[in-house]
Amino acid sequence: MTRDLETQRRYLLESLRSAGIHDERVLAAIEATPRELFVDPQHRQWAYADQALPIGCGQTISQPLIVATMTQALQLSGQERVLEIGTGSGYQAAILARLARFVVTVERYQQLACQAARRLLQLGLSNVAVFVGDGSLGWPDAAPYDRIVVTAAAPQIPQQLVAQLVEGGILVLPVGSHDHQELLVIRRTSSGQEVHSLGGCVFVPLVGKGGWEE
């Protein structure tokens, strides 16, 4: 099984390159992070399939191409403080921890947050702080951030998150309806914000005061 997973991991990296993931630091972080650790045992054989998988509490671990695309869009150099909204399995946080100076990640489900924290500890990733709370409001106590990534879909660009960015900081998140969203990249500027789309996507909803109602 281990050899099969290694082969699948190589195929996944090749497919990510073919799909336009060109940041070698992002590819190296994905290669170094065992996705099988972040999926339920019954889904382990599909750990390196380029698809989302259920992780409990009605949530999913995102498709690897989406993880890579969002991470690449953050343009990380290694010195940034990053806020992640929607810890989920902890996989995206593990990728970010290998690419940024420090990561704050917020999860609304305590069960998922605890599982993610254990996995991150198991990998020796000590530059991540996991919190339980309403991530739709960000995490003001540790603001400002150089980058923010949201792994759930908001009905509109959450201005409370933009406000927690430094000038020049980048926010990446899906925005749209429950059924379809656009993956947006927002840069905070001195005069407001610049927005561009990376294309269509489908995420679970961002539930909370700054997102969708329960």
mmCIF file of C-alpha atoms in Angstrom:
data_model
loop_
_atom_site.group_PDB
_atom_site.id
_atom_site.type_symbol
_atom_site.label_atom_id
_atom_site.label_comp_id
_atom_site.label_asym_id
_atom_site.label_seq_id
_atom_site.Cartn_x
_atom_site.Cartn_y
_atom_site.Cartn_z
ATOM 1 C CA MET A 1 0.000 0.000 0.000
ATOM 2 C CA THR A 2 2.826 2.411 0.865
ATOM 3 C CA ARG A 3 4.480 1.886 -2.514
ATOM 4 C CA ASP A 4 1.129 2.366 -4.261
ATOM 5 C CA LEU A 5 0.611 5.649 -2.412
ATOM 6 C CA GLU A 6 4.090 6.855 -3.398
ATOM 7 C CA THR A 7 3.317 6.079 -7.029
ATOM 8 C CA GLN A 8 -0.020 7.853 -6.786
ATOM 9 C CA ARG A 9 1.691 10.864 -5.196
ATOM 10 C CA ARG A 10 4.093 11.117 -8.157
ATOM 11 C CA TYR A 11 1.190 10.921 -10.604
ATOM 12 C CA LEU A 12 -0.635 13.623 -8.670
ATOM 13 C CA LEU A 13 2.371 15.954 -8.814
ATOM 14 C CA GLU A 14 2.649 15.410 -12.552
ATOM 15 C CA SER A 15 -1.037 16.168 -13.005
ATOM 16 C CA LEU A 16 -0.735 19.352 -10.917
ATOM 17 C CA ARG A 17 2.149 20.544 -13.097
ATOM 18 C CA SER A 18 0.108 19.790 -16.220
ATOM 19 C CA ALA A 19 -2.803 21.771 -14.770
ATOM 20 C CA GLY A 20 -0.674 24.908 -14.337
ATOM 21 C CA ILE A 21 0.836 24.628 -10.861
ATOM 22 C CA HIS A 22 4.297 26.051 -11.483
ATOM 23 C CA ASP A 23 5.419 27.203 -8.022
ATOM 24 C CA GLU A 24 8.043 24.625 -7.107
ATOM 25 C CA ARG A 25 7.814 25.482 -3.411
ATOM 26 C CA VAL A 26 4.102 24.646 -3.462
ATOM 27 C CA LEU A 27 4.744 21.380 -5.300
ATOM 28 C CA ALA A 28 7.505 20.462 -2.834
ATOM 29 C CA ALA A 29 5.204 21.159 0.130
ATOM 30 C CA ILE A 30 2.511 18.936 -1.359
ATOM 31 C CA GLU A 31 5.056 16.205 -2.032
ATOM 32 C CA ALA A 32 6.305 16.406 1.579
ATOM 33 C CA THR A 33 2.824 16.283 3.154
ATOM 34 C CA PRO A 34 1.267 12.801 3.455
ATOM 35 C CA ARG A 35 -2.355 13.378 2.404
ATOM 36 C CA GLU A 36 -3.237 9.868 3.562
ATOM 37 C CA LEU A 37 -2.746 11.085 7.138
ATOM 38 C CA PHE A 38 -5.577 13.600 6.675
ATOM 39 C CA VAL A 39 -8.277 11.308 5.266
ATOM 40 C CA ASP A 40 -10.410 8.703 7.013
ATOM 41 C CA PRO A 41 -8.948 5.161 6.887
ATOM 42 C CA GLN A 42 -11.705 3.934 4.563
ATOM 43 C CA HIS A 43 -10.688 6.572 1.994
ATOM 44 C CA ARG A 44 -6.934 6.036 2.252
ATOM 45 C CA GLN A 45 -6.701 4.326 -1.127
ATOM 46 C CA TRP A 46 -7.978 7.545 -2.744
ATOM 47 C CA ALA A 47 -5.688 9.848 -0.771
ATOM 48 C CA TYR A 48 -3.862 10.991 -3.932
ATOM 49 C CA ALA A 49 -6.822 11.015 -6.291
ATOM 50 C CA ASP A 50 -7.472 14.558 -7.473
ATOM 51 C CA GLN A 51 -10.837 14.779 -5.742
ATOM 52 C CA ALA A 52 -12.436 16.060 -2.562
ATOM 53 C CA LEU A 53 -13.184 13.480 0.144
ATOM 54 C CA PRO A 54 -15.547 13.558 3.166
ATOM 55 C CA ILE A 55 -13.929 14.079 6.579
ATOM 56 C CA GLY A 56 -16.944 14.233 8.901
ATOM 57 C CA CYS A 57 -19.189 16.998 10.245
ATOM 58 C CA GLY A 58 -20.462 17.521 6.701
ATOM 59 C CA GLN A 59 -17.051 18.855 5.626
ATOM 60 C CA THR A 60 -14.513 17.740 3.015
ATOM 61 C CA ILE A 61 -10.788 17.715 2.388
ATOM 62 C CA SER A 62 -10.426 19.789 -0.774
ATOM 63 C CA GLN A 63 -9.345 18.470 -4.151
ATOM 64 C CA PRO A 64 -5.508 18.653 -4.365
ATOM 65 C CA LEU A 65 -5.643 20.881 -7.456
ATOM 66 C CA ILE A 66 -7.792 23.385 -5.548
ATOM 67 C CA VAL A 67 -5.398 23.281 -2.566
ATOM 68 C CA ALA A 68 -2.442 23.845 -4.891
ATOM 69 C CA THR A 69 -4.203 26.614 -6.837
ATOM 70 C CA MET A 70 -5.215 28.517 -3.701
ATOM 71 C CA THR A 71 -1.786 28.100 -2.139
ATOM 72 C CA GLN A 72 0.004 29.252 -5.279
ATOM 73 C CA ALA A 73 -2.271 32.302 -5.458
ATOM 74 C CA LEU A 74 -1.093 33.365 -1.983
ATOM 75 C CA GLN A 75 2.415 33.994 -3.407
ATOM 76 C CA LEU A 76 4.177 32.880 -0.230
ATOM 77 C CA SER A 77 7.874 33.623 0.232
ATOM 78 C CA GLY A 78 8.296 32.046 3.668
ATOM 79 C CA GLN A 79 8.066 35.170 5.826
ATOM 80 C CA GLU A 80 4.297 35.612 5.978
ATOM 81 C CA ARG A 81 1.787 35.294 8.780
ATOM 82 C CA VAL A 82 -1.192 33.466 7.322
ATOM 83 C CA LEU A 83 -4.773 33.090 8.533
ATOM 84 C CA GLU A 84 -6.686 30.036 7.335
ATOM 85 C CA ILE A 85 -10.470 29.907 7.780
ATOM 86 C CA GLY A 86 -11.790 26.347 7.841
ATOM 87 C CA THR A 87 -9.129 24.022 9.241
ATOM 88 C CA GLY A 88 -11.055 20.894 8.305
ATOM 89 C CA SER A 89 -8.681 17.933 8.218
ATOM 90 C CA GLY A 90 -5.638 20.176 8.694
ATOM 91 C CA TYR A 91 -4.175 19.338 5.274
ATOM 92 C CA GLN A 92 -4.185 22.891 3.915
ATOM 93 C CA ALA A 93 -2.705 24.162 7.196
ATOM 94 C CA ALA A 94 0.093 21.590 6.905
ATOM 95 C CA ILE A 95 0.902 22.806 3.389
ATOM 96 C CA LEU A 96 0.864 26.435 4.537
ATOM 97 C CA ALA A 97 3.080 25.661 7.540
ATOM 98 C CA ARG A 98 5.821 24.483 5.179
ATOM 99 C CA LEU A 99 5.608 27.690 3.143
ATOM 100 C CA ALA A 100 4.954 30.494 5.658
ATOM 101 C CA ARG A 101 6.479 31.760 8.893
ATOM 102 C CA PHE A 102 3.367 31.220 11.016
ATOM 103 C CA VAL A 103 -0.187 29.991 10.435
ATOM 104 C CA VAL A 104 -3.327 30.730 12.442
ATOM 105 C CA THR A 105 -6.167 28.377 11.489
ATOM 106 C CA VAL A 106 -9.769 28.559 12.705
ATOM 107 C CA GLU A 107 -12.314 25.711 12.668
ATOM 108 C CA ARG A 108 -15.947 25.863 13.823
ATOM 109 C CA TYR A 109 -16.124 22.152 14.726
ATOM 110 C CA GLN A 110 -14.117 21.233 17.812
ATOM 111 C CA GLN A 111 -13.877 17.576 16.742
ATOM 112 C CA LEU A 112 -12.186 18.503 13.464
ATOM 113 C CA ALA A 113 -9.939 21.082 15.126
ATOM 114 C CA CYS A 114 -8.671 18.523 17.656
ATOM 115 C CA GLN A 115 -8.026 15.922 14.971
ATOM 116 C CA ALA A 116 -6.184 18.464 12.836
ATOM 117 C CA ALA A 117 -4.049 19.646 15.760
ATOM 118 C CA ARG A 118 -2.984 16.055 16.466
ATOM 119 C CA ARG A 119 -2.025 15.478 12.834
ATOM 120 C CA LEU A 120 0.004 18.690 12.669
ATOM 121 C CA LEU A 121 1.784 17.723 15.889
ATOM 122 C CA GLN A 122 2.476 14.266 14.477
ATOM 123 C CA LEU A 123 4.211 15.908 11.500
ATOM 124 C CA GLY A 124 6.255 18.163 13.774
ATOM 125 C CA LEU A 125 4.714 21.344 12.392
ATOM 126 C CA SER A 126 5.005 23.677 15.383
ATOM 127 C CA ASN A 127 4.361 26.970 13.570
ATOM 128 C CA VAL A 128 0.565 26.480 13.456
ATOM 129 C CA ALA A 129 -1.983 27.620 16.042
ATOM 130 C CA VAL A 130 -5.401 25.925 15.821
ATOM 131 C CA PHE A 131 -8.456 27.718 17.246
ATOM 132 C CA VAL A 132 -12.145 26.858 17.485
ATOM 133 C CA GLY A 133 -14.552 29.658 16.625
ATOM 134 C CA ASP A 134 -16.555 31.527 13.994
ATOM 135 C CA GLY A 135 -13.958 31.860 11.272
ATOM 136 C CA SER A 136 -16.310 33.911 9.100
ATOM 137 C CA LEU A 137 -15.258 36.838 11.302
ATOM 138 C CA GLY A 138 -11.569 36.033 10.901
ATOM 139 C CA TRP A 139 -9.390 35.960 13.995
ATOM 140 C CA PRO A 140 -8.908 39.613 15.013
ATOM 141 C CA ASP A 141 -6.844 38.805 18.117
ATOM 142 C CA ALA A 142 -3.842 37.868 15.962
ATOM 143 C CA ALA A 143 -4.400 40.361 13.108
ATOM 144 C CA PRO A 144 -3.083 41.777 10.879
ATOM 145 C CA TYR A 145 -2.104 39.016 8.475
ATOM 146 C CA ASP A 146 -0.035 39.014 5.301
ATOM 147 C CA ARG A 147 -2.289 36.393 3.713
ATOM 148 C CA ILE A 148 -5.744 34.918 4.372
ATOM 149 C CA VAL A 149 -7.179 31.797 2.763
ATOM 150 C CA VAL A 150 -10.772 30.637 3.217
ATOM 151 C CA THR A 151 -11.647 27.018 2.452
ATOM 152 C CA ALA A 152 -15.426 27.534 2.446
ATOM 153 C CA ALA A 153 -17.687 29.608 0.218
ATOM 154 C CA ALA A 154 -18.896 33.061 1.238
ATOM 155 C CA PRO A 155 -21.954 34.833 -0.261
ATOM 156 C CA GLN A 156 -19.833 37.947 -0.854
ATOM 157 C CA ILE A 157 -16.312 39.185 -0.154
ATOM 158 C CA PRO A 158 -16.136 39.434 3.675
ATOM 159 C CA GLN A 159 -14.904 42.957 4.355
ATOM 160 C CA GLN A 160 -14.108 41.987 7.951
ATOM 161 C CA LEU A 161 -11.436 39.662 6.520
ATOM 162 C CA VAL A 162 -10.065 42.267 4.122
ATOM 163 C CA ALA A 163 -9.748 44.608 7.124
ATOM 164 C CA GLN A 164 -7.490 42.056 8.853
ATOM 165 C CA LEU A 165 -4.965 42.125 5.990
ATOM 166 C CA VAL A 166 -1.897 44.323 5.870
ATOM 167 C CA GLU A 167 -1.755 46.725 2.936
ATOM 168 C CA GLY A 168 -0.625 44.668 -0.029
ATOM 169 C CA GLY A 169 -1.912 41.499 1.639
ATOM 170 C CA ILE A 170 -3.795 38.815 -0.281
ATOM 171 C CA LEU A 171 -7.101 37.082 0.465
ATOM 172 C CA VAL A 172 -8.056 33.939 -1.493
ATOM 173 C CA LEU A 173 -11.574 32.520 -1.170
ATOM 174 C CA PRO A 174 -14.566 31.174 -3.084
ATOM 175 C CA VAL A 175 -17.513 33.571 -3.399
ATOM 176 C CA GLY A 176 -20.966 32.847 -4.797
ATOM 177 C CA SER A 177 -24.104 30.802 -4.239
ATOM 178 C CA HIS A 178 -24.444 27.468 -2.460
ATOM 179 C CA ASP A 179 -24.214 25.659 -5.798
ATOM 180 C CA HIS A 180 -21.428 27.504 -7.612
ATOM 181 C CA GLN A 181 -18.731 30.004 -6.776
ATOM 182 C CA GLU A 182 -15.807 31.895 -8.268
ATOM 183 C CA LEU A 183 -12.387 31.454 -6.698
ATOM 184 C CA LEU A 184 -11.308 35.032 -6.048
ATOM 185 C CA VAL A 185 -7.944 36.599 -5.292
ATOM 186 C CA ILE A 186 -8.279 39.941 -3.473
ATOM 187 C CA ARG A 187 -5.337 42.233 -2.775
ATOM 188 C CA ARG A 188 -5.790 45.004 -0.225
ATOM 189 C CA THR A 189 -4.483 48.310 -1.558
ATOM 190 C CA SER A 190 -4.156 51.832 -0.187
ATOM 191 C CA SER A 191 -7.253 52.819 -2.173
ATOM 192 C CA GLY A 192 -9.382 49.704 -1.540
ATOM 193 C CA GLN A 193 -8.978 46.294 -3.123
ATOM 194 C CA GLU A 194 -8.097 44.615 -6.409
ATOM 195 C CA VAL A 195 -10.033 41.475 -7.345
ATOM 196 C CA HIS A 196 -9.554 38.819 -9.996
ATOM 197 C CA SER A 197 -11.044 35.370 -10.531
ATOM 198 C CA LEU A 198 -9.258 32.057 -10.937
ATOM 199 C CA GLY A 199 -12.416 30.425 -12.296
ATOM 200 C CA GLY A 200 -15.391 28.448 -11.095
ATOM 201 C CA CYS A 201 -15.413 26.092 -8.118
ATOM 202 C CA VAL A 202 -17.706 24.403 -5.593
ATOM 203 C CA PHE A 203 -17.040 24.520 -1.832
ATOM 204 C CA VAL A 204 -19.012 23.818 1.312
ATOM 205 C CA PRO A 205 -20.605 27.039 2.663
ATOM 206 C CA LEU A 206 -18.863 29.397 5.057
ATOM 207 C CA VAL A 207 -21.291 29.350 7.989
ATOM 208 C CA GLY A 208 -21.259 32.148 10.572
ATOM 209 C CA LYS A 209 -22.024 35.781 11.215
ATOM 210 C CA GLY A 210 -19.840 36.848 8.300
ATOM 211 C CA GLY A 211 -21.066 34.129 5.939
ATOM 212 C CA TRP A 212 -24.171 31.989 5.497
ATOM 213 C CA GLU A 213 -26.708 31.406 8.243
ATOM 214 C CA GLU A 214 -26.947 27.886 9.664
#
